[in-house]
Short mmCIF file of C-alpha atoms in Angstrom, two decimals:
data_model
loop_
_atom_site.label_atom_id
_atom_site.label_comp_id
_atom_site.label_asym_id
_atom_site.label_seq_id
_atom_site.Cartn_x
_atom_site.Cartn_y
_atom_site.Cartn_z
CA MET A 24 51.53 -183.48 89.60
CA SER A 25 48.24 -183.83 87.74
CA GLN A 26 46.25 -180.75 86.78
CA ASP A 27 43.34 -181.79 88.96
CA GLY A 28 45.31 -182.26 92.20
CA ILE A 29 47.48 -180.27 94.67
CA PHE A 30 50.88 -181.34 95.97
CA ILE A 31 50.95 -182.03 99.68
CA GLY A 32 54.33 -183.74 100.28
CA GLY A 33 56.46 -186.79 99.72
CA GLY A 34 55.65 -190.32 100.80
CA GLY A 35 57.01 -193.80 100.61
CA GLU A 36 60.56 -194.89 101.35
CA GLY A 37 62.81 -191.89 101.72
CA TYR A 38 59.71 -189.64 101.13
CA GLY A 39 60.59 -189.57 97.44
CA ASP A 40 57.10 -190.32 96.02
CA PRO A 41 55.06 -187.15 95.38
CA GLN A 42 51.68 -187.24 97.13
CA GLU A 43 48.70 -185.18 95.98
CA LEU A 44 45.16 -184.42 97.07
CA LEU A 45 42.67 -184.55 94.18
CA LEU A 46 40.73 -181.26 94.00
CA ARG A 47 37.42 -183.02 93.76
CA TYR A 48 38.02 -184.36 97.27
CA GLY A 49 39.03 -181.05 98.67
CA ASN A 50 35.57 -180.49 100.22
CA ARG A 51 35.72 -183.76 102.22
CA HIS A 52 37.29 -181.95 105.18
CA GLY A 53 40.56 -182.92 106.84
CA LEU A 54 42.74 -182.94 109.93
CA ILE A 55 46.39 -181.81 110.23
CA ALA A 56 47.74 -183.21 113.44
CA GLY A 57 51.10 -183.57 115.15
CA ALA A 58 53.24 -182.57 118.10
CA THR A 59 54.65 -179.11 118.46
CA GLY A 60 57.32 -178.37 115.95
CA THR A 61 56.37 -181.04 113.45
CA GLY A 62 55.27 -178.60 110.76
CA LYS A 63 51.49 -178.32 111.10
CA THR A 64 51.37 -174.66 110.20
CA ILE A 65 53.80 -175.15 107.32
CA THR A 66 51.56 -177.96 105.97
CA MET A 67 48.56 -175.63 106.19
CA GLN A 68 50.45 -172.90 104.36
CA VAL A 69 51.63 -175.33 101.62
CA MET A 70 48.05 -176.57 101.10
CA ALA A 71 46.63 -173.07 101.15
CA GLU A 72 49.06 -171.84 98.46
CA ALA A 73 48.32 -174.91 96.34
CA PHE A 74 44.55 -174.38 96.59
CA SER A 75 45.00 -170.73 95.67
CA ARG A 76 47.04 -171.61 92.58
CA ALA A 77 44.29 -174.04 91.60
CA GLY A 78 41.78 -171.17 91.69
CA VAL A 79 40.19 -172.00 95.06
CA PRO A 80 39.73 -169.15 97.56
CA VAL A 81 41.06 -169.93 101.01
CA PHE A 82 40.31 -168.72 104.50
CA LEU A 83 42.83 -169.46 107.28
CA THR A 84 43.60 -168.36 110.82
CA ASP A 85 47.07 -167.01 111.61
CA ILE A 86 47.79 -167.87 115.24
CA LYS A 87 51.52 -167.11 115.38
CA GLY A 88 51.50 -164.09 113.07
CA ASP A 89 53.86 -165.60 110.51
CA VAL A 90 51.51 -167.02 107.84
CA GLY A 91 51.11 -163.59 106.30
CA GLY A 92 54.56 -164.02 104.81
CA MET A 93 53.01 -165.75 101.89
CA ALA A 94 52.05 -162.25 100.66
CA VAL A 95 55.73 -161.82 99.64
CA ALA A 96 57.70 -164.15 97.31
CA GLY A 97 60.21 -166.37 99.10
CA THR A 98 64.00 -166.34 98.65
CA PRO A 99 65.62 -169.37 96.92
CA ARG A 100 67.85 -171.42 99.22
CA ASP A 101 69.92 -174.53 98.74
CA ALA A 102 68.17 -176.32 101.58
CA PHE A 103 64.79 -175.74 99.97
CA ALA A 104 66.06 -177.02 96.61
CA ARG A 105 67.47 -180.20 98.15
CA ARG A 106 64.23 -180.84 100.09
CA ALA A 107 62.13 -180.29 96.93
CA GLY A 108 64.30 -182.76 95.08
CA THR A 109 63.91 -185.32 97.86
CA ILE A 110 60.13 -185.27 97.90
CA GLY A 111 59.72 -185.11 94.15
CA LEU A 112 58.64 -181.52 93.81
CA ALA A 113 59.98 -180.57 90.36
CA ASP A 114 59.01 -176.93 90.22
CA ILE A 115 59.44 -175.33 93.62
CA GLY A 116 58.64 -171.82 92.48
CA TYR A 117 58.70 -168.57 94.54
CA ALA A 118 55.68 -166.25 94.14
CA ALA A 119 53.64 -163.96 96.24
CA MET A 120 50.10 -165.11 96.97
CA PRO A 121 47.11 -162.81 96.58
CA VAL A 122 46.36 -162.10 100.25
CA THR A 123 43.67 -160.20 102.19
CA PHE A 124 44.13 -159.62 105.91
CA TRP A 125 41.29 -159.70 108.41
CA ASP A 126 41.01 -159.05 112.13
CA LEU A 127 38.04 -159.25 114.41
CA PHE A 128 39.49 -156.35 116.43
CA GLY A 129 40.33 -154.28 113.35
CA ARG A 130 43.97 -153.77 114.32
CA HIS A 131 45.89 -155.94 111.86
CA GLY A 132 43.46 -156.24 109.00
CA HIS A 133 40.01 -155.40 107.70
CA PRO A 134 37.48 -155.57 110.57
CA VAL A 135 35.12 -158.52 110.52
CA ARG A 136 31.66 -157.74 111.75
CA THR A 137 28.07 -159.03 111.73
CA THR A 138 24.96 -157.82 113.44
CA VAL A 139 23.23 -159.58 116.34
CA SER A 140 20.12 -159.81 114.17
CA GLU A 141 21.99 -161.63 111.41
CA MET A 142 23.40 -164.11 113.90
CA GLY A 143 19.90 -164.89 115.10
CA PRO A 144 18.56 -166.23 118.44
CA LEU A 145 19.52 -169.88 117.93
CA LEU A 146 23.29 -169.34 117.30
CA LEU A 147 23.46 -166.63 119.93
CA SER A 148 21.93 -168.93 122.57
CA ARG A 149 24.41 -171.66 121.64
CA VAL A 150 27.29 -169.31 121.93
CA MET A 151 26.21 -168.06 125.33
CA ASP A 152 25.34 -171.62 126.51
CA LEU A 153 21.86 -170.55 127.58
CA THR A 154 19.24 -172.67 129.27
CA GLU A 155 15.95 -173.44 127.61
CA ALA A 156 14.17 -170.67 129.57
CA GLN A 157 16.87 -168.16 128.74
CA GLU A 158 16.79 -169.10 125.07
CA GLY A 159 13.04 -168.55 125.14
CA ALA A 160 13.55 -165.01 126.40
CA ILE A 161 16.09 -164.35 123.64
CA ASN A 162 13.54 -165.58 121.09
CA VAL A 163 11.01 -163.18 122.54
CA ALA A 164 13.42 -160.32 122.15
CA PHE A 165 14.05 -161.12 118.52
CA ARG A 166 10.37 -161.57 117.81
CA LEU A 167 9.63 -158.16 119.41
CA SER A 168 12.50 -156.72 117.36
CA ASP A 169 10.90 -157.95 114.13
CA GLU A 170 7.37 -156.86 115.07
CA GLN A 171 8.37 -153.41 116.17
CA GLY A 172 11.03 -152.82 113.48
CA TRP A 173 13.81 -152.34 116.08
CA PRO A 174 16.98 -153.75 114.57
CA ILE A 175 19.44 -155.41 117.02
CA LEU A 176 22.77 -154.40 115.59
CA ASP A 177 25.16 -154.77 118.50
CA LEU A 178 25.31 -155.96 122.11
CA ASP A 179 24.12 -152.62 123.40
CA ASP A 180 20.91 -152.94 121.32
CA LEU A 181 20.38 -156.47 122.69
CA ARG A 182 20.92 -155.26 126.23
CA ALA A 183 18.41 -152.47 125.65
CA MET A 184 15.91 -154.98 124.32
CA LEU A 185 16.37 -157.16 127.41
CA GLN A 186 15.85 -154.10 129.60
CA PHE A 187 12.61 -153.36 127.76
CA LEU A 188 11.45 -156.91 128.43
CA ALA A 189 12.25 -156.49 132.12
CA GLU A 190 10.44 -153.24 132.44
CA ASN A 191 7.37 -154.59 130.58
CA ARG A 192 7.57 -158.11 132.02
CA ALA A 193 3.87 -158.41 132.95
CA GLU A 194 2.65 -157.48 129.43
CA MET A 195 5.31 -159.55 127.66
CA SER A 196 4.65 -162.60 129.83
CA ALA A 197 0.96 -162.43 129.12
CA GLN A 198 1.66 -162.36 125.40
CA TYR A 199 4.66 -164.72 125.03
CA GLY A 200 4.82 -166.79 128.24
CA ASN A 201 6.42 -166.27 131.63
CA ILE A 202 9.58 -164.13 131.59
CA THR A 203 11.27 -163.78 134.97
CA THR A 204 13.66 -161.12 136.13
CA ALA A 205 16.09 -163.94 137.09
CA THR A 206 16.12 -165.14 133.45
CA ILE A 207 16.77 -161.65 132.12
CA GLY A 208 19.53 -161.14 134.71
CA ALA A 209 21.21 -164.40 133.78
CA ILE A 210 21.24 -163.47 130.09
CA GLN A 211 22.72 -160.06 130.85
CA ARG A 212 25.53 -161.71 132.83
CA GLN A 213 26.31 -164.04 129.95
CA LEU A 214 26.32 -161.02 127.64
CA LEU A 215 28.92 -159.47 129.98
CA VAL A 216 31.09 -162.55 129.65
CA LEU A 217 30.85 -162.39 125.86
CA GLU A 218 31.56 -158.70 125.89
CA ASN A 219 34.62 -159.17 128.13
CA GLN A 220 36.08 -161.49 125.56
CA GLY A 221 35.89 -158.81 122.87
CA ALA A 222 32.58 -159.53 121.21
CA ALA A 223 31.68 -155.85 121.07
CA SER A 224 34.15 -155.55 118.24
CA PHE A 225 32.54 -158.38 116.31
CA PHE A 226 28.87 -157.25 116.53
CA GLY A 227 27.95 -154.15 114.55
CA GLU A 228 27.88 -152.61 111.10
CA PRO A 229 28.92 -152.85 108.35
CA ALA A 230 28.34 -156.58 108.27
CA LEU A 231 30.71 -158.76 106.30
CA ASP A 232 29.47 -159.87 102.93
CA ILE A 233 30.36 -163.55 102.68
CA ARG A 234 31.13 -163.22 98.99
CA ASP A 235 34.16 -161.06 99.94
CA LEU A 236 35.80 -164.29 101.07
CA MET A 237 35.27 -166.01 97.71
CA GLN A 238 37.23 -163.78 95.36
CA THR A 239 39.62 -164.82 92.60
CA THR A 240 42.24 -162.67 90.84
CA ALA A 241 42.12 -161.69 87.19
CA GLU A 242 44.69 -164.47 86.62
CA GLY A 243 42.39 -167.06 88.16
CA GLN A 244 44.10 -167.52 91.51
CA GLY A 245 42.03 -167.98 94.59
CA ARG A 246 42.45 -165.15 97.14
CA VAL A 247 43.96 -166.25 100.46
CA ASN A 248 42.03 -164.60 103.35
CA ILE A 249 44.17 -164.51 106.53
CA LEU A 250 42.48 -163.87 109.84
CA HIS A 251 44.89 -162.46 112.41
CA ALA A 252 44.13 -164.59 115.42
CA ALA A 253 47.00 -164.07 117.86
CA GLU A 254 44.78 -162.18 120.31
CA LEU A 255 41.65 -164.02 119.26
CA MET A 256 42.94 -167.35 120.73
CA ASN A 257 42.81 -165.75 124.17
CA THR A 258 39.05 -165.44 123.77
CA PRO A 259 37.91 -168.92 122.77
CA ARG A 260 34.18 -168.04 123.00
CA LEU A 261 34.56 -165.22 120.56
CA TYR A 262 36.59 -167.48 118.24
CA ALA A 263 33.82 -170.09 118.38
CA THR A 264 31.17 -167.43 117.82
CA PHE A 265 32.95 -166.22 114.70
CA MET A 266 33.65 -169.66 113.35
CA LEU A 267 30.10 -170.95 113.86
CA TRP A 268 28.60 -167.83 112.34
CA LEU A 269 30.82 -167.94 109.31
CA LEU A 270 30.11 -171.61 108.55
CA SER A 271 26.39 -171.15 109.20
CA GLU A 272 26.25 -168.13 106.95
CA LEU A 273 27.99 -170.03 104.12
CA PHE A 274 25.64 -172.99 104.58
CA GLU A 275 22.60 -170.70 104.30
CA GLU A 276 23.83 -168.58 101.36
CA LEU A 277 25.55 -171.11 99.07
CA PRO A 278 23.59 -173.48 96.74
CA GLU A 279 23.95 -177.25 96.81
CA VAL A 280 26.69 -178.42 94.46
CA GLY A 281 27.48 -181.95 95.64
CA ASP A 282 30.93 -183.10 94.67
CA ALA A 283 32.27 -180.51 92.20
CA ASP A 284 35.56 -180.54 90.26
CA LYS A 285 37.06 -178.36 93.03
CA PRO A 286 35.88 -176.65 96.22
CA LYS A 287 34.26 -173.22 96.17
CA LEU A 288 36.11 -172.30 99.37
CA VAL A 289 38.49 -174.02 101.81
CA PHE A 290 38.88 -173.19 105.56
CA PHE A 291 41.90 -173.89 107.74
CA PHE A 292 41.36 -173.46 111.49
CA ASP A 293 44.75 -173.55 113.30
CA GLU A 294 45.12 -174.59 116.96
CA ALA A 295 41.59 -176.03 116.90
CA HIS A 296 42.14 -177.84 120.24
CA LEU A 297 42.25 -174.51 122.03
CA LEU A 298 38.79 -173.77 120.71
CA PHE A 299 37.09 -177.12 121.44
CA ASN A 300 38.71 -177.66 124.82
CA ARG A 301 37.05 -174.60 126.33
CA ALA A 302 33.76 -174.23 124.31
CA PRO A 303 30.35 -175.09 125.61
CA ARG A 304 29.17 -178.65 124.60
CA ALA A 305 26.13 -177.29 122.79
CA LEU A 306 28.37 -175.05 120.74
CA ILE A 307 30.70 -177.93 119.78
CA GLU A 308 27.70 -180.03 118.70
CA LYS A 309 26.47 -177.19 116.50
CA VAL A 310 29.92 -176.77 114.90
CA GLU A 311 30.00 -180.51 114.20
CA GLN A 312 26.55 -180.43 112.63
CA VAL A 313 27.35 -177.50 110.36
CA ALA A 314 30.71 -178.95 109.34
CA ARG A 315 29.02 -182.15 108.24
CA LEU A 316 26.36 -180.42 106.24
CA ILE A 317 28.49 -177.75 104.53
CA ARG A 318 30.45 -180.27 102.47
CA SER A 319 27.56 -180.46 99.95
CA LYS A 320 27.88 -176.73 99.47
CA GLY A 321 31.42 -177.16 98.08
CA VAL A 322 33.23 -175.95 101.22
CA GLY A 323 36.12 -177.82 102.75
CA VAL A 324 37.06 -177.48 106.40
CA TYR A 325 40.46 -178.47 107.77
CA PHE A 326 41.27 -178.43 111.48
CA ILE A 327 44.88 -178.18 112.67
CA THR A 328 45.60 -179.51 116.16
CA GLN A 329 48.04 -181.32 118.39
#
């Protein structure tokens, strides 16, 4: 393998020709697809380890709870050696990866949090699939928060702000436009849906510093950030909320780099079909938009799906 590429498998007749992905194309995004049992998760793991060895930090979702095994060096086996010889992998190697575990619920890793204020009214409205009138009321709540110096840290703060709007509806309507009790009630019901999916664990302090996901070791390896997502996949709206916030935050914070020698960060989102099949259309469109734009920031996004 060349020094500027990562090994991804064997191709050609008998799968004996080594295939590589050039690092400078690592931010072009990708898709790992196949039926159940064809090795999608293993492919993700192989690529994640290769990016890490090349000095690229990685963020991936662990749906089945087995990807964390890369934190421990593997055990040599004859079957592995034979397979490596077949696909042209000269140095199979067994080494532990530098791993950090994360969990939106804080049970199986470091908790991942952000504040409602940091997410902002636009993303929050997309996540809750609000109408134009409801989004307008959310914008009023955020404007009032800024003007009065009332930070909206979690869902309870947002609910209190909406209650304030309802109680002072006449004054707020005169200043910002008509705000109806029906609109406030609809938003509160959508908040309840989001809260029932576990969003209360995600919103709050301390907020995640995006640079924590872009660390390298003293030896130059990229750190592999593993998000425990076994429970998260049962709450697709929360998964979508987190993914969209994370990509948007990176897009806002990182400078333009164009096509660099290698990516600054690579994402792998496993079982992506479970997310997109059940997410609001407006949210899917926003994810697509951010994914297209973030490439110029040196961030690669890979979706794994059936």
